[in-house]
Short mmCIF file of C-alpha atoms in Angstrom, two decimals:
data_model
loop_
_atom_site.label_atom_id
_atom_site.label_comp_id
_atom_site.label_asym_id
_atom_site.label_seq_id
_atom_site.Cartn_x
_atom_site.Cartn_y
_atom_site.Cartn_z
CA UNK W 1 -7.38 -4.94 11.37
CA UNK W 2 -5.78 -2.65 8.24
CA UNK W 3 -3.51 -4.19 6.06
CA UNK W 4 -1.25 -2.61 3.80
CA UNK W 5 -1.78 -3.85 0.14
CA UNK W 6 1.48 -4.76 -1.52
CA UNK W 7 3.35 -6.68 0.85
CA UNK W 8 1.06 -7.76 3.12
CA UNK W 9 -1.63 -8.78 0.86
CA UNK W 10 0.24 -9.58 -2.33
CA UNK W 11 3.39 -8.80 -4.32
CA UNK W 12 2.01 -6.14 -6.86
CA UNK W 13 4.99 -5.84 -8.95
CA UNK W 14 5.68 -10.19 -9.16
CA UNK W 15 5.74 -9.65 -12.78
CA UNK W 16 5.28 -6.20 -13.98
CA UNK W 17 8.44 -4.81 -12.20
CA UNK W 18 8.10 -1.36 -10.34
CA UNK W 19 11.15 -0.54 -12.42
CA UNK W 20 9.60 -1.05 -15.62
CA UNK W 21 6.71 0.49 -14.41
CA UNK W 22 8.51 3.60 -13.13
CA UNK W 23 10.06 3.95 -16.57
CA UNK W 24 6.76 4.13 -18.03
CA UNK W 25 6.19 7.42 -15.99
CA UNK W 26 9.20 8.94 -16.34
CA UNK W 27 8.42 8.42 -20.18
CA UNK W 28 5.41 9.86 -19.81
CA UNK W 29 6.57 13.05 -18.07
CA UNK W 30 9.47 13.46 -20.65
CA UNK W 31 6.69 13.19 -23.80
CA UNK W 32 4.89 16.27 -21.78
CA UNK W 33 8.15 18.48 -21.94
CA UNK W 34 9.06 17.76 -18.46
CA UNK W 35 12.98 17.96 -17.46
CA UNK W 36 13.81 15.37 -15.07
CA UNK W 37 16.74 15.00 -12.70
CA UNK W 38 19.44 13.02 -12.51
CA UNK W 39 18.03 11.26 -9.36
CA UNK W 40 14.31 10.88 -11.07
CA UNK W 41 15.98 9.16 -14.13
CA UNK W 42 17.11 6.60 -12.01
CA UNK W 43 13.78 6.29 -9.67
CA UNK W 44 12.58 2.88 -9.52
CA UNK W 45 9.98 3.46 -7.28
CA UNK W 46 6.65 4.25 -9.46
CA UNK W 47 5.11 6.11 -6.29
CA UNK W 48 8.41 8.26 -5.87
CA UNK W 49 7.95 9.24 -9.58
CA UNK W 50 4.15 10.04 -9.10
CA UNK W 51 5.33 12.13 -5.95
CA UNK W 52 7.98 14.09 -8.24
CA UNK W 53 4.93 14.92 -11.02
CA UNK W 54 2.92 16.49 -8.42
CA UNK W 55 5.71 19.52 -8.07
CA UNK W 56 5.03 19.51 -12.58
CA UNK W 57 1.67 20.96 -11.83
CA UNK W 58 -1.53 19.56 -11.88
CA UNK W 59 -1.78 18.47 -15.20
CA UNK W 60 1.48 15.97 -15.22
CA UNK W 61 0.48 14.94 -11.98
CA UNK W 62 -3.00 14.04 -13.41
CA UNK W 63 -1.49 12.02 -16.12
CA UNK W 64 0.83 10.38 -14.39
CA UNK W 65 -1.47 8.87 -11.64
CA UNK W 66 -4.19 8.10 -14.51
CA UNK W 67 -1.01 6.04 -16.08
CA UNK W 68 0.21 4.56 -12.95
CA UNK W 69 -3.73 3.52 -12.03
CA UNK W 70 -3.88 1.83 -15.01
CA UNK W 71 -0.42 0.26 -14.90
CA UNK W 72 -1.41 -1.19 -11.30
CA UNK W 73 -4.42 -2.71 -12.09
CA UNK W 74 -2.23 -4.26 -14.83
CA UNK W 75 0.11 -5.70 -12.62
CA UNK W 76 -2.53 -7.41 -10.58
CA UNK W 77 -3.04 -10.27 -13.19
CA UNK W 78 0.21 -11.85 -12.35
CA UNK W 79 0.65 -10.71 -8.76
CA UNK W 80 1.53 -13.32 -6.43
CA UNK W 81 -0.78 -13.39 -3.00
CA UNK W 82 1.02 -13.56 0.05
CA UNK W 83 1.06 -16.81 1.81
CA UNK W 84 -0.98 -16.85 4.95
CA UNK W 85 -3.08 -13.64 3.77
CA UNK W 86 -5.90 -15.84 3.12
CA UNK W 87 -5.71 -17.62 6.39
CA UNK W 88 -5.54 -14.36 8.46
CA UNK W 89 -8.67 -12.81 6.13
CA UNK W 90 -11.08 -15.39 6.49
CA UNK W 91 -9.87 -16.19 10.21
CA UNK W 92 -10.59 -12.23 11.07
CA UNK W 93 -14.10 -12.72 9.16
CA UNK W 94 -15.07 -15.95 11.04
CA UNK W 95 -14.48 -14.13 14.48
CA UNK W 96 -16.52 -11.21 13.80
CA UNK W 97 -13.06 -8.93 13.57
CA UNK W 98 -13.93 -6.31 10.46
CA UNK W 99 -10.84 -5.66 7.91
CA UNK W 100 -9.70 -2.65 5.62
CA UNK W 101 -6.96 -2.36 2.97
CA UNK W 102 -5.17 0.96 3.58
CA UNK W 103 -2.99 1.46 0.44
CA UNK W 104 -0.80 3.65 -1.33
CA UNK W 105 -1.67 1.58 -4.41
CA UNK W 106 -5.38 2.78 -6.46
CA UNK W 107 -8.52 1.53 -5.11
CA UNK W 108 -8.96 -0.25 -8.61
CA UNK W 109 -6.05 -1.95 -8.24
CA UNK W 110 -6.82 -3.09 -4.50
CA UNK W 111 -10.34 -4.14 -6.04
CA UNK W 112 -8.80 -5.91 -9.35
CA UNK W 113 -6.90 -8.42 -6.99
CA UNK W 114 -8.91 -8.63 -4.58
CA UNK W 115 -11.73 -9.64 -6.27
CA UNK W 116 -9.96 -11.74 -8.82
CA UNK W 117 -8.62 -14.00 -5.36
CA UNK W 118 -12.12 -14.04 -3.72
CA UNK W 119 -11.45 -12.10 -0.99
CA UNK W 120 -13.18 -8.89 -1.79
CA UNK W 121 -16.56 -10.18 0.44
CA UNK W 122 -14.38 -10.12 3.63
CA UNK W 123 -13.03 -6.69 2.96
CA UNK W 124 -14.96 -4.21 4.84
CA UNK W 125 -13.37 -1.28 3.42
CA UNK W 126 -10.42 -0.07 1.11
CA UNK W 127 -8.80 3.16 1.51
CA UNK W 128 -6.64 3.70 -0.84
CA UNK W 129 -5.14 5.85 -3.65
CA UNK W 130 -8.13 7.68 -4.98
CA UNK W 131 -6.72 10.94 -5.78
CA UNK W 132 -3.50 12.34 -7.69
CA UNK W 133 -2.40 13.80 -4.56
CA UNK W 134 0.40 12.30 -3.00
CA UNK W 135 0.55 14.21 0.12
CA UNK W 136 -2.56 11.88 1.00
CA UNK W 137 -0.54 8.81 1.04
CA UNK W 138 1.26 7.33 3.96
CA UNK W 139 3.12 8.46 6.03
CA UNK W 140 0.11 10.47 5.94
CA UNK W 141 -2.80 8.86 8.17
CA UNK W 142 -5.44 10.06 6.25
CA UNK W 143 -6.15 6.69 4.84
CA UNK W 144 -5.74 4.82 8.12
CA UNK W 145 -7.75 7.61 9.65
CA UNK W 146 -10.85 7.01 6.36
CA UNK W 147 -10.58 3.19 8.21
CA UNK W 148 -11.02 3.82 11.66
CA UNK W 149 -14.21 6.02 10.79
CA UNK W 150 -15.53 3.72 8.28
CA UNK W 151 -14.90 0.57 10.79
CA UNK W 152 -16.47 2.73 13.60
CA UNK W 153 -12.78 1.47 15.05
CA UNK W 154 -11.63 2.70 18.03
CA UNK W 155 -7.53 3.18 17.34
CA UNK W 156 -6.02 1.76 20.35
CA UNK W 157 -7.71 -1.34 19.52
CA UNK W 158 -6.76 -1.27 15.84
CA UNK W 159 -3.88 -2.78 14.49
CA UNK W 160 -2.29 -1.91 11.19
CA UNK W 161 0.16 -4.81 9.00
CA UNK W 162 2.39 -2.92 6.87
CA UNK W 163 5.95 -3.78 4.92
CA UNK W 164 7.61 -0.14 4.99
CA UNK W 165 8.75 2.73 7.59
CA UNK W 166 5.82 4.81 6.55
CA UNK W 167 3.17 2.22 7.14
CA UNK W 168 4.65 2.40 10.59
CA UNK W 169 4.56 6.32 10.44
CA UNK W 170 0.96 6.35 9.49
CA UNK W 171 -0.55 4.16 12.40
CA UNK W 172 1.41 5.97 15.21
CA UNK W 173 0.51 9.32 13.47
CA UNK W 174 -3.39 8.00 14.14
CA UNK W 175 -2.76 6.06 17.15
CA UNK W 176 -3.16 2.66 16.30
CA UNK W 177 -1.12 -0.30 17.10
CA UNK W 178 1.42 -1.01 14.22
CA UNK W 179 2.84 -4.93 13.60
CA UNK W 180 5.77 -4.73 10.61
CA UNK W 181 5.53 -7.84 8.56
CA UNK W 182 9.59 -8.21 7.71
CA UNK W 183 9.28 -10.17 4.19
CA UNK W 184 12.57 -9.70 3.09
CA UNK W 185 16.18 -9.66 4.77
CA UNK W 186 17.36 -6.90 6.82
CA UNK W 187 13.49 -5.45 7.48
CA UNK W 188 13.25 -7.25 11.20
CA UNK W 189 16.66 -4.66 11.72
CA UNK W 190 15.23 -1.62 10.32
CA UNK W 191 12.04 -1.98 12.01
CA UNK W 192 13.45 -2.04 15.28
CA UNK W 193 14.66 0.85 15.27
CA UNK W 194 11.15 2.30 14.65
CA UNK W 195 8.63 2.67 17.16
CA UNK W 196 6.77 -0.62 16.16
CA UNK W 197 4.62 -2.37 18.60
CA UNK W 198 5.20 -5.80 16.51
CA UNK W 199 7.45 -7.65 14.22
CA UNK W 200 6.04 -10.60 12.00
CA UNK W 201 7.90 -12.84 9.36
CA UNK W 202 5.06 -14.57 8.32
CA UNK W 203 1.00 -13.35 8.17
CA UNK W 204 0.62 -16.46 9.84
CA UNK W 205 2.10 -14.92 12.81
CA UNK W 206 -1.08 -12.32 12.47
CA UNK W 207 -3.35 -15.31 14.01
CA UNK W 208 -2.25 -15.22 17.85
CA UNK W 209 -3.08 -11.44 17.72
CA UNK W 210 -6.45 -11.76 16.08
#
């Protein structure tokens, strides 16, 4: 099983807000003589702004994940864990059923909350951000793709829990099944009009599957 981190697992940005964090960046870029466009000044999304400093050059795009890695593992302190997540983790351990995070996020912020909520021993792998390079990230399945050969998974038998469209992109891009965990209103819509082989509401709903 791969789980996306922030939905799935936790709500990263519970009280650090992605907007504030976002601002942050776009501060950043605008110390280092960067000119930013109308649509990045109002970018809420911290990973859309850390997709935008990649086209800066290498050295903005440097900072800014640096910045962003630091502001994540920041915003783990006051996360708030998804209900059920524990319940599916340790169910998924009991049964001999191995488990990766596949995340946009940085590994030290996967680790950071992990850890700090005592699931890091039934985490058999994390693939996540590692690198300033956002063409990496999902929709890309490179991560998903680091899973399967770290789990020794074979795909059709591998699910992966995500929140967003891309999460959905990245496990039929690598051929495993994909379940879309609709946390908030309007998702169980949007997702059906993806090719999703499952729609949850709760992680809960993971345990049938398992």
């Amino acid at each position: 099983m791969l789980l996306d981190f922030d939905g799935p697992v936790c709500d990263v940005y519970a009280g650090l807000p992605a907007s504030e964090v976002a601002a942050q960046l776009r501060t950043l870029l605008v110390a280092r003589g960067a000119d930013l466009p109308e649509h990045m000044l109002a970018q809420d999304d911290p990973l859309e702004v850390l997709h935008y400093s990649a086209t800066l050059g290498e050295d903005l795009n440097r900072a800014t994940h640096d910045v962003l890695t630091e502001l994540e593992v920041n915003a783990t302190a006051t996360a708030q864990i998804t209900p059920g997540v524990e319940d599916v983790v340790r169910y998924a351990a009991d049964v001999g059923k191995p488990v990766a995070i596949v995340s946009n996020n940085s590994v030290a912020a996967v680790r950071a909350f992990l850890g700090a909520h005592g699931l890091l021993p039934m985490i058999r792998f994390i693939a996540a951000r590692a690198e300033a390079d956002p063409r990496l990230m999902k929709p890309n399945p490179h991560l998903v793709r680091k899973s399967l050969i770290e789990l020794a998974a074979v795909p059709a038998r591998t699910v992966l829990v995500g929140d967003s469209l891309t999460d959905i992109q990245a496990a039929k891009a690598a051929g495993v099944l994909s379940v879309g965990y609709a946390n908030k209103p309007g998702k169980v819509d949007r997702f059906a009009v993806t090719s999703v082989d499952f729609v949850i509401t709760r992680m809960h709903d993971l345990l049938p599957l398992l």
